[in-house]
């Protein structure tokens, strides 16, 4: 599908994919601009629709827009890509993830991803998404095994390590998660989500001061993102400072209605 696109469009597609991997609000917004242009100019391209699905799915992480609308848009784009090319794997990953997470049916999402991986066993993002759903059903060791395979297929990517750190945090193996996050961060995992999820690991471990430090670091680096503030309110609530927590949430609602 990429090969049939004009050279300029393929370059735009590759640039958008690169921007998406950075996972910052600004980079994802730029990726969205490319994806929307590509689907408008090349509506016959499954790769363009799959990219749009991935971008819309990534936007949900920033907690600053309509969650339902993002998932509906991501799912519609993914299904359009699959309609154009039933073998479009990235779109299949997005569809399965939405079914598993937003649709609250992780087992169905797991089945879809396992079927997809039989066709494209090298797809490391599919294995990361599979591990994310497995952690929700408590299959922690199976999730870590999938991430080991993902690392073997894509050894330079920080994402399998980041997902492994989050699985360990869900499993309440907080010390191991802390070490894995250090490796993921050193490998180049996106700073915003890394700092926030490192903070969540500390919050779940009862280390409120450590959690707050991570959330404050994220807020300093990304002052226009709602996510660090929302997570900071969680620390306030867990620490018993309800007044500060409610004030933070009120401020977020005002800034991100």
PDB file of C-alpha atoms in Angstrom:
ATOM      1  CA  UNK A   1       0.000   0.000   0.000  1.00  0.00           C
ATOM      2  CA  UNK A   2       2.827   2.440   0.890  1.00  0.00           C
ATOM      3  CA  UNK A   3       4.662   1.635  -2.355  1.00  0.00           C
ATOM      4  CA  UNK A   4       1.673   2.642  -4.500  1.00  0.00           C
ATOM      5  CA  UNK A   5       1.555   6.111  -2.906  1.00  0.00           C
ATOM      6  CA  UNK A   6       3.463   9.042  -4.472  1.00  0.00           C
ATOM      7  CA  UNK A   7       6.907   9.674  -3.019  1.00  0.00           C
ATOM      8  CA  UNK A   8       5.835  12.858  -1.200  1.00  0.00           C
ATOM      9  CA  UNK A   9       2.906  11.057   0.421  1.00  0.00           C
ATOM     10  CA  UNK A  10       5.147   8.178   1.534  1.00  0.00           C
ATOM     11  CA  UNK A  11       7.553  10.680   3.067  1.00  0.00           C
ATOM     12  CA  UNK A  12       4.654  12.330   4.925  1.00  0.00           C
ATOM     13  CA  UNK A  13       3.503   8.904   6.135  1.00  0.00           C
ATOM     14  CA  UNK A  14       6.970   8.042   7.450  1.00  0.00           C
ATOM     15  CA  UNK A  15       7.340  11.437   9.142  1.00  0.00           C
ATOM     16  CA  UNK A  16       3.966  11.038  10.854  1.00  0.00           C
ATOM     17  CA  UNK A  17       4.941   7.580  12.100  1.00  0.00           C
ATOM     18  CA  UNK A  18       8.177   9.026  13.504  1.00  0.00           C
ATOM     19  CA  UNK A  19       6.287  11.850  15.226  1.00  0.00           C
ATOM     20  CA  UNK A  20       3.762   9.410  16.671  1.00  0.00           C
ATOM     21  CA  UNK A  21       6.522   7.343  18.291  1.00  0.00           C
ATOM     22  CA  UNK A  22       7.626  10.412  20.286  1.00  0.00           C
ATOM     23  CA  UNK A  23       4.274  10.377  22.123  1.00  0.00           C
ATOM     24  CA  UNK A  24       4.286  14.030  23.195  1.00  0.00           C
ATOM     25  CA  UNK A  25       1.187  16.215  22.763  1.00  0.00           C
ATOM     26  CA  UNK A  26       2.933  18.381  20.164  1.00  0.00           C
ATOM     27  CA  UNK A  27       4.378  15.502  18.151  1.00  0.00           C
ATOM     28  CA  UNK A  28       1.078  13.615  18.140  1.00  0.00           C
ATOM     29  CA  UNK A  29      -0.743  16.784  17.023  1.00  0.00           C
ATOM     30  CA  UNK A  30       1.668  17.106  14.086  1.00  0.00           C
ATOM     31  CA  UNK A  31       1.204  13.423  13.267  1.00  0.00           C
ATOM     32  CA  UNK A  32      -2.563  13.991  13.265  1.00  0.00           C
ATOM     33  CA  UNK A  33      -2.201  16.841  10.781  1.00  0.00           C
ATOM     34  CA  UNK A  34      -0.262  14.579   8.411  1.00  0.00           C
ATOM     35  CA  UNK A  35      -2.698  11.700   8.863  1.00  0.00           C
ATOM     36  CA  UNK A  36      -5.768  13.845   8.179  1.00  0.00           C
ATOM     37  CA  UNK A  37      -4.157  15.281   5.041  1.00  0.00           C
ATOM     38  CA  UNK A  38      -3.148  11.834   3.801  1.00  0.00           C
ATOM     39  CA  UNK A  39      -6.613  10.328   4.271  1.00  0.00           C
ATOM     40  CA  UNK A  40      -8.179  13.334   2.529  1.00  0.00           C
ATOM     41  CA  UNK A  41      -5.815  13.240  -0.461  1.00  0.00           C
ATOM     42  CA  UNK A  42      -5.425   9.434  -0.619  1.00  0.00           C
ATOM     43  CA  UNK A  43      -8.701   7.992   0.722  1.00  0.00           C
ATOM     44  CA  UNK A  44      -7.894   4.704  -0.993  1.00  0.00           C
ATOM     45  CA  UNK A  45      -4.800   4.169   1.167  1.00  0.00           C
ATOM     46  CA  UNK A  46      -5.229   1.641   3.981  1.00  0.00           C
ATOM     47  CA  UNK A  47      -1.884   2.746   5.447  1.00  0.00           C
ATOM     48  CA  UNK A  48      -3.118   6.335   5.763  1.00  0.00           C
ATOM     49  CA  UNK A  49      -6.308   5.261   7.557  1.00  0.00           C
ATOM     50  CA  UNK A  50      -4.320   2.944   9.824  1.00  0.00           C
ATOM     51  CA  UNK A  51      -2.048   5.856  10.723  1.00  0.00           C
ATOM     52  CA  UNK A  52      -5.058   8.029  11.544  1.00  0.00           C
ATOM     53  CA  UNK A  53      -6.394   5.242  13.762  1.00  0.00           C
ATOM     54  CA  UNK A  54      -3.072   4.979  15.602  1.00  0.00           C
ATOM     55  CA  UNK A  55      -2.895   8.742  16.145  1.00  0.00           C
ATOM     56  CA  UNK A  56      -6.448   8.989  17.456  1.00  0.00           C
ATOM     57  CA  UNK A  57      -5.795   6.049  19.752  1.00  0.00           C
ATOM     58  CA  UNK A  58      -2.599   7.678  21.061  1.00  0.00           C
ATOM     59  CA  UNK A  59      -4.407  10.963  21.789  1.00  0.00           C
ATOM     60  CA  UNK A  60      -6.464   9.328  24.534  1.00  0.00           C
ATOM     61  CA  UNK A  61      -3.367   9.205  26.752  1.00  0.00           C
ATOM     62  CA  UNK A  62      -3.260  12.972  27.265  1.00  0.00           C
ATOM     63  CA  UNK A  63      -6.550  13.246  29.181  1.00  0.00           C
ATOM     64  CA  UNK A  64      -7.450  16.573  27.576  1.00  0.00           C
ATOM     65  CA  UNK A  65     -10.264  15.733  25.157  1.00  0.00           C
ATOM     66  CA  UNK A  66     -13.431  13.682  24.712  1.00  0.00           C
ATOM     67  CA  UNK A  67     -12.421  10.092  25.459  1.00  0.00           C
ATOM     68  CA  UNK A  68     -15.486   8.561  23.807  1.00  0.00           C
ATOM     69  CA  UNK A  69     -15.075  10.582  20.605  1.00  0.00           C
ATOM     70  CA  UNK A  70     -11.400   9.662  20.307  1.00  0.00           C
ATOM     71  CA  UNK A  71     -12.166   5.957  20.568  1.00  0.00           C
ATOM     72  CA  UNK A  72     -15.049   6.204  18.108  1.00  0.00           C
ATOM     73  CA  UNK A  73     -12.840   8.054  15.608  1.00  0.00           C
ATOM     74  CA  UNK A  74      -9.948   5.632  16.085  1.00  0.00           C
ATOM     75  CA  UNK A  75     -12.202   2.616  15.650  1.00  0.00           C
ATOM     76  CA  UNK A  76     -13.847   4.066  12.527  1.00  0.00           C
ATOM     77  CA  UNK A  77     -10.454   4.794  10.942  1.00  0.00           C
ATOM     78  CA  UNK A  78      -9.121   1.345  11.843  1.00  0.00           C
ATOM     79  CA  UNK A  79     -12.149  -0.378  10.335  1.00  0.00           C
ATOM     80  CA  UNK A  80     -11.876   1.734   7.188  1.00  0.00           C
ATOM     81  CA  UNK A  81      -8.238   0.630   6.843  1.00  0.00           C
ATOM     82  CA  UNK A  82      -9.199  -3.027   7.328  1.00  0.00           C
ATOM     83  CA  UNK A  83     -12.011  -2.661   4.795  1.00  0.00           C
ATOM     84  CA  UNK A  84      -9.461  -1.424   2.246  1.00  0.00           C
ATOM     85  CA  UNK A  85      -6.851  -4.019   3.223  1.00  0.00           C
ATOM     86  CA  UNK A  86      -7.860  -6.894   5.518  1.00  0.00           C
ATOM     87  CA  UNK A  87      -4.157  -7.542   6.182  1.00  0.00           C
ATOM     88  CA  UNK A  88      -3.489  -4.024   7.560  1.00  0.00           C
ATOM     89  CA  UNK A  89      -1.896  -5.138  10.828  1.00  0.00           C
ATOM     90  CA  UNK A  90      -1.540  -1.776  12.593  1.00  0.00           C
ATOM     91  CA  UNK A  91      -5.229  -1.085  12.145  1.00  0.00           C
ATOM     92  CA  UNK A  92      -5.963  -4.548  13.514  1.00  0.00           C
ATOM     93  CA  UNK A  93      -3.922  -3.747  16.614  1.00  0.00           C
ATOM     94  CA  UNK A  94      -5.884  -0.543  17.230  1.00  0.00           C
ATOM     95  CA  UNK A  95      -9.231  -2.298  16.736  1.00  0.00           C
ATOM     96  CA  UNK A  96      -8.301  -5.108  19.131  1.00  0.00           C
ATOM     97  CA  UNK A  97      -7.001  -2.678  21.750  1.00  0.00           C
ATOM     98  CA  UNK A  98     -10.187  -0.620  21.662  1.00  0.00           C
ATOM     99  CA  UNK A  99     -12.355  -3.722  21.910  1.00  0.00           C
ATOM    100  CA  UNK A 100     -10.271  -4.908  24.858  1.00  0.00           C
ATOM    101  CA  UNK A 101      -9.877  -1.648  26.785  1.00  0.00           C
ATOM    102  CA  UNK A 102     -12.627   0.804  25.881  1.00  0.00           C
ATOM    103  CA  UNK A 103     -15.063  -2.021  25.182  1.00  0.00           C
ATOM    104  CA  UNK A 104     -14.162  -3.574  28.548  1.00  0.00           C
ATOM    105  CA  UNK A 105     -13.663  -6.993  26.944  1.00  0.00           C
ATOM    106  CA  UNK A 106      -9.954  -7.801  27.331  1.00  0.00           C
ATOM    107  CA  UNK A 107     -10.477 -11.474  26.496  1.00  0.00           C
ATOM    108  CA  UNK A 108     -11.960 -10.549  23.103  1.00  0.00           C
ATOM    109  CA  UNK A 109      -9.071  -8.169  22.454  1.00  0.00           C
ATOM    110  CA  UNK A 110      -6.572 -10.873  23.410  1.00  0.00           C
ATOM    111  CA  UNK A 111      -8.178 -13.328  20.985  1.00  0.00           C
ATOM    112  CA  UNK A 112      -8.001 -10.792  18.157  1.00  0.00           C
ATOM    113  CA  UNK A 113      -4.355 -10.009  18.828  1.00  0.00           C
ATOM    114  CA  UNK A 114      -3.361 -13.662  19.063  1.00  0.00           C
ATOM    115  CA  UNK A 115      -5.032 -14.285  15.693  1.00  0.00           C
ATOM    116  CA  UNK A 116      -3.238 -11.285  14.191  1.00  0.00           C
ATOM    117  CA  UNK A 117       0.138 -12.421  15.583  1.00  0.00           C
ATOM    118  CA  UNK A 118      -0.218 -15.801  13.924  1.00  0.00           C
ATOM    119  CA  UNK A 119      -0.084 -13.869  10.656  1.00  0.00           C
ATOM    120  CA  UNK A 120       2.545 -11.243  11.624  1.00  0.00           C
ATOM    121  CA  UNK A 121       4.565 -12.699  14.529  1.00  0.00           C
ATOM    122  CA  UNK A 122       7.202  -9.986  14.177  1.00  0.00           C
ATOM    123  CA  UNK A 123       4.738  -7.127  14.961  1.00  0.00           C
ATOM    124  CA  UNK A 124       6.162  -5.839  18.241  1.00  0.00           C
ATOM    125  CA  UNK A 125       3.395  -3.261  18.774  1.00  0.00           C
ATOM    126  CA  UNK A 126       0.837  -6.059  18.599  1.00  0.00           C
ATOM    127  CA  UNK A 127       2.712  -7.947  21.314  1.00  0.00           C
ATOM    128  CA  UNK A 128       2.893  -4.803  23.456  1.00  0.00           C
ATOM    129  CA  UNK A 129      -0.857  -4.311  23.065  1.00  0.00           C
ATOM    130  CA  UNK A 130      -1.425  -7.975  23.874  1.00  0.00           C
ATOM    131  CA  UNK A 131       0.646  -7.622  27.046  1.00  0.00           C
ATOM    132  CA  UNK A 132      -1.343  -4.520  28.038  1.00  0.00           C
ATOM    133  CA  UNK A 133      -4.600  -6.496  27.839  1.00  0.00           C
ATOM    134  CA  UNK A 134      -3.073  -9.478  29.641  1.00  0.00           C
ATOM    135  CA  UNK A 135      -2.135  -7.292  32.598  1.00  0.00           C
ATOM    136  CA  UNK A 136      -5.812  -6.367  33.021  1.00  0.00           C
ATOM    137  CA  UNK A 137      -6.756 -10.039  33.468  1.00  0.00           C
ATOM    138  CA  UNK A 138      -3.833 -10.767  35.794  1.00  0.00           C
ATOM    139  CA  UNK A 139      -1.808 -12.847  33.296  1.00  0.00           C
ATOM    140  CA  UNK A 140       1.390 -11.078  34.280  1.00  0.00           C
ATOM    141  CA  UNK A 141       3.929 -13.788  33.456  1.00  0.00           C
ATOM    142  CA  UNK A 142       2.358 -14.391  30.036  1.00  0.00           C
ATOM    143  CA  UNK A 143       2.434 -10.653  29.382  1.00  0.00           C
ATOM    144  CA  UNK A 144       6.136 -10.439  30.268  1.00  0.00           C
ATOM    145  CA  UNK A 145       6.843 -13.402  27.968  1.00  0.00           C
ATOM    146  CA  UNK A 146       5.155 -11.594  25.068  1.00  0.00           C
ATOM    147  CA  UNK A 147       7.252  -8.510  25.776  1.00  0.00           C
ATOM    148  CA  UNK A 148      10.442 -10.565  25.750  1.00  0.00           C
ATOM    149  CA  UNK A 149       9.511 -11.721  22.254  1.00  0.00           C
ATOM    150  CA  UNK A 150       8.724  -8.121  21.264  1.00  0.00           C
ATOM    151  CA  UNK A 151      12.196  -7.049  22.429  1.00  0.00           C
ATOM    152  CA  UNK A 152      13.775  -9.848  20.383  1.00  0.00           C
ATOM    153  CA  UNK A 153      11.987  -8.630  17.252  1.00  0.00           C
ATOM    154  CA  UNK A 154      12.643  -4.914  17.943  1.00  0.00           C
ATOM    155  CA  UNK A 155      15.667  -4.676  20.271  1.00  0.00           C
ATOM    156  CA  UNK A 156      16.193  -0.924  19.848  1.00  0.00           C
ATOM    157  CA  UNK A 157      12.639   0.086  20.711  1.00  0.00           C
ATOM    158  CA  UNK A 158      11.983   1.392  24.241  1.00  0.00           C
ATOM    159  CA  UNK A 159       8.298   0.443  24.126  1.00  0.00           C
ATOM    160  CA  UNK A 160       8.539  -3.251  25.083  1.00  0.00           C
ATOM    161  CA  UNK A 161      10.550  -2.258  28.168  1.00  0.00           C
ATOM    162  CA  UNK A 162       8.058   0.480  29.031  1.00  0.00           C
ATOM    163  CA  UNK A 163       5.187  -1.981  28.758  1.00  0.00           C
ATOM    164  CA  UNK A 164       7.110  -4.507  30.868  1.00  0.00           C
ATOM    165  CA  UNK A 165       7.601  -1.871  33.562  1.00  0.00           C
ATOM    166  CA  UNK A 166       3.874  -1.192  33.597  1.00  0.00           C
ATOM    167  CA  UNK A 167       3.044  -4.910  33.796  1.00  0.00           C
ATOM    168  CA  UNK A 168       5.378  -5.214  36.792  1.00  0.00           C
ATOM    169  CA  UNK A 169       3.668  -2.229  38.424  1.00  0.00           C
ATOM    170  CA  UNK A 170       0.241  -3.848  37.932  1.00  0.00           C
ATOM    171  CA  UNK A 171       1.664  -7.044  39.441  1.00  0.00           C
ATOM    172  CA  UNK A 172       2.732  -4.971  42.477  1.00  0.00           C
ATOM    173  CA  UNK A 173       6.380  -5.826  41.815  1.00  0.00           C
ATOM    174  CA  UNK A 174       7.239  -2.195  42.395  1.00  0.00           C
ATOM    175  CA  UNK A 175      11.022  -2.489  42.847  1.00  0.00           C
ATOM    176  CA  UNK A 176      11.361  -4.433  39.599  1.00  0.00           C
ATOM    177  CA  UNK A 177       9.088  -1.930  37.846  1.00  0.00           C
ATOM    178  CA  UNK A 178      11.252   0.919  39.106  1.00  0.00           C
ATOM    179  CA  UNK A 179      14.381  -0.701  37.621  1.00  0.00           C
ATOM    180  CA  UNK A 180      12.632  -1.465  34.325  1.00  0.00           C
ATOM    181  CA  UNK A 181      11.421   2.124  34.024  1.00  0.00           C
ATOM    182  CA  UNK A 182      15.006   3.335  34.398  1.00  0.00           C
ATOM    183  CA  UNK A 183      16.035   1.120  31.482  1.00  0.00           C
ATOM    184  CA  UNK A 184      13.048   2.188  29.386  1.00  0.00           C
ATOM    185  CA  UNK A 185      13.803   5.836  30.050  1.00  0.00           C
ATOM    186  CA  UNK A 186      17.470   5.383  29.142  1.00  0.00           C
ATOM    187  CA  UNK A 187      16.394   3.601  25.943  1.00  0.00           C
ATOM    188  CA  UNK A 188      14.383   6.646  24.884  1.00  0.00           C
ATOM    189  CA  UNK A 189      10.833   6.035  26.103  1.00  0.00           C
ATOM    190  CA  UNK A 190       8.707   9.207  25.695  1.00  0.00           C
ATOM    191  CA  UNK A 191       9.228  11.461  28.693  1.00  0.00           C
ATOM    192  CA  UNK A 192       5.621  12.439  29.415  1.00  0.00           C
ATOM    193  CA  UNK A 193       4.158   8.946  29.648  1.00  0.00           C
ATOM    194  CA  UNK A 194       7.327   7.600  31.259  1.00  0.00           C
ATOM    195  CA  UNK A 195       7.283  10.142  34.082  1.00  0.00           C
ATOM    196  CA  UNK A 196       3.550   9.715  34.636  1.00  0.00           C
ATOM    197  CA  UNK A 197       3.661   5.911  34.714  1.00  0.00           C
ATOM    198  CA  UNK A 198       6.762   5.907  36.921  1.00  0.00           C
ATOM    199  CA  UNK A 199       4.761   8.128  39.247  1.00  0.00           C
ATOM    200  CA  UNK A 200       1.811   5.744  39.168  1.00  0.00           C
ATOM    201  CA  UNK A 201       4.092   2.865  40.144  1.00  0.00           C
ATOM    202  CA  UNK A 202       5.258   4.877  43.150  1.00  0.00           C
ATOM    203  CA  UNK A 203       1.678   5.858  44.029  1.00  0.00           C
ATOM    204  CA  UNK A 204       0.580   2.204  44.001  1.00  0.00           C
ATOM    205  CA  UNK A 205       3.636   1.381  46.139  1.00  0.00           C
ATOM    206  CA  UNK A 206       2.514   3.989  48.691  1.00  0.00           C
ATOM    207  CA  UNK A 207       5.520   6.226  47.961  1.00  0.00           C
ATOM    208  CA  UNK A 208       3.637   9.517  47.692  1.00  0.00           C
ATOM    209  CA  UNK A 209       6.649  11.841  47.695  1.00  0.00           C
ATOM    210  CA  UNK A 210       8.339   9.880  44.923  1.00  0.00           C
ATOM    211  CA  UNK A 211       5.118   9.816  42.912  1.00  0.00           C
ATOM    212  CA  UNK A 212       4.671  13.573  43.272  1.00  0.00           C
ATOM    213  CA  UNK A 213       8.246  14.189  42.089  1.00  0.00           C
ATOM    214  CA  UNK A 214       7.587  12.263  38.867  1.00  0.00           C
ATOM    215  CA  UNK A 215       4.295  14.065  38.224  1.00  0.00           C
ATOM    216  CA  UNK A 216       5.898  17.456  38.870  1.00  0.00           C
ATOM    217  CA  UNK A 217       8.705  16.584  36.457  1.00  0.00           C
ATOM    218  CA  UNK A 218       6.114  15.696  33.810  1.00  0.00           C
ATOM    219  CA  UNK A 219       4.218  18.936  34.449  1.00  0.00           C
ATOM    220  CA  UNK A 220       7.395  20.993  34.142  1.00  0.00           C
ATOM    221  CA  UNK A 221       8.244  19.393  30.817  1.00  0.00           C
ATOM    222  CA  UNK A 222       4.697  19.500  29.441  1.00  0.00           C
ATOM    223  CA  UNK A 223       2.878  22.459  31.033  1.00  0.00           C
ATOM    224  CA  UNK A 224      -0.017  22.301  28.550  1.00  0.00           C
ATOM    225  CA  UNK A 225      -0.853  18.662  29.327  1.00  0.00           C
ATOM    226  CA  UNK A 226      -3.653  17.771  31.722  1.00  0.00           C
ATOM    227  CA  UNK A 227      -2.270  14.341  32.528  1.00  0.00           C
ATOM    228  CA  UNK A 228       0.414  15.294  35.117  1.00  0.00           C
ATOM    229  CA  UNK A 229      -2.055  17.535  36.965  1.00  0.00           C
ATOM    230  CA  UNK A 230      -4.731  14.843  37.108  1.00  0.00           C
ATOM    231  CA  UNK A 231      -2.191  12.365  38.450  1.00  0.00           C
ATOM    232  CA  UNK A 232      -0.961  14.948  40.946  1.00  0.00           C
ATOM    233  CA  UNK A 233      -4.520  15.217  42.231  1.00  0.00           C
ATOM    234  CA  UNK A 234      -4.484  11.449  42.781  1.00  0.00           C
ATOM    235  CA  UNK A 235      -1.445  11.840  45.041  1.00  0.00           C
ATOM    236  CA  UNK A 236      -3.149  14.658  46.922  1.00  0.00           C
ATOM    237  CA  UNK A 237      -6.225  12.491  47.476  1.00  0.00           C
ATOM    238  CA  UNK A 238      -4.139   9.480  48.523  1.00  0.00           C
ATOM    239  CA  UNK A 239      -2.260  11.724  50.956  1.00  0.00           C
ATOM    240  CA  UNK A 240      -5.495  13.032  52.456  1.00  0.00           C
ATOM    241  CA  UNK A 241      -5.233  16.563  50.997  1.00  0.00           C
ATOM    242  CA  UNK A 242      -8.744  16.605  49.533  1.00  0.00           C
ATOM    243  CA  UNK A 243      -8.893  20.388  49.288  1.00  0.00           C
ATOM    244  CA  UNK A 244      -5.828  20.538  47.048  1.00  0.00           C
ATOM    245  CA  UNK A 245      -6.979  17.541  45.003  1.00  0.00           C
ATOM    246  CA  UNK A 246     -10.394  19.082  44.324  1.00  0.00           C
ATOM    247  CA  UNK A 247      -8.829  22.435  43.436  1.00  0.00           C
ATOM    248  CA  UNK A 248      -6.532  20.734  40.925  1.00  0.00           C
ATOM    249  CA  UNK A 249      -9.419  18.855  39.333  1.00  0.00           C
ATOM    250  CA  UNK A 250     -11.504  22.031  39.129  1.00  0.00           C
ATOM    251  CA  UNK A 251      -8.619  23.776  37.406  1.00  0.00           C
ATOM    252  CA  UNK A 252      -8.257  20.905  34.926  1.00  0.00           C
ATOM    253  CA  UNK A 253     -11.974  20.992  34.123  1.00  0.00           C
ATOM    254  CA  UNK A 254     -11.718  24.726  33.489  1.00  0.00           C
ATOM    255  CA  UNK A 255      -8.678  24.333  31.224  1.00  0.00           C
ATOM    256  CA  UNK A 256      -9.824  21.166  29.447  1.00  0.00           C
ATOM    257  CA  UNK A 257     -13.632  21.159  29.438  1.00  0.00           C
TER     258      UNK A 257
END
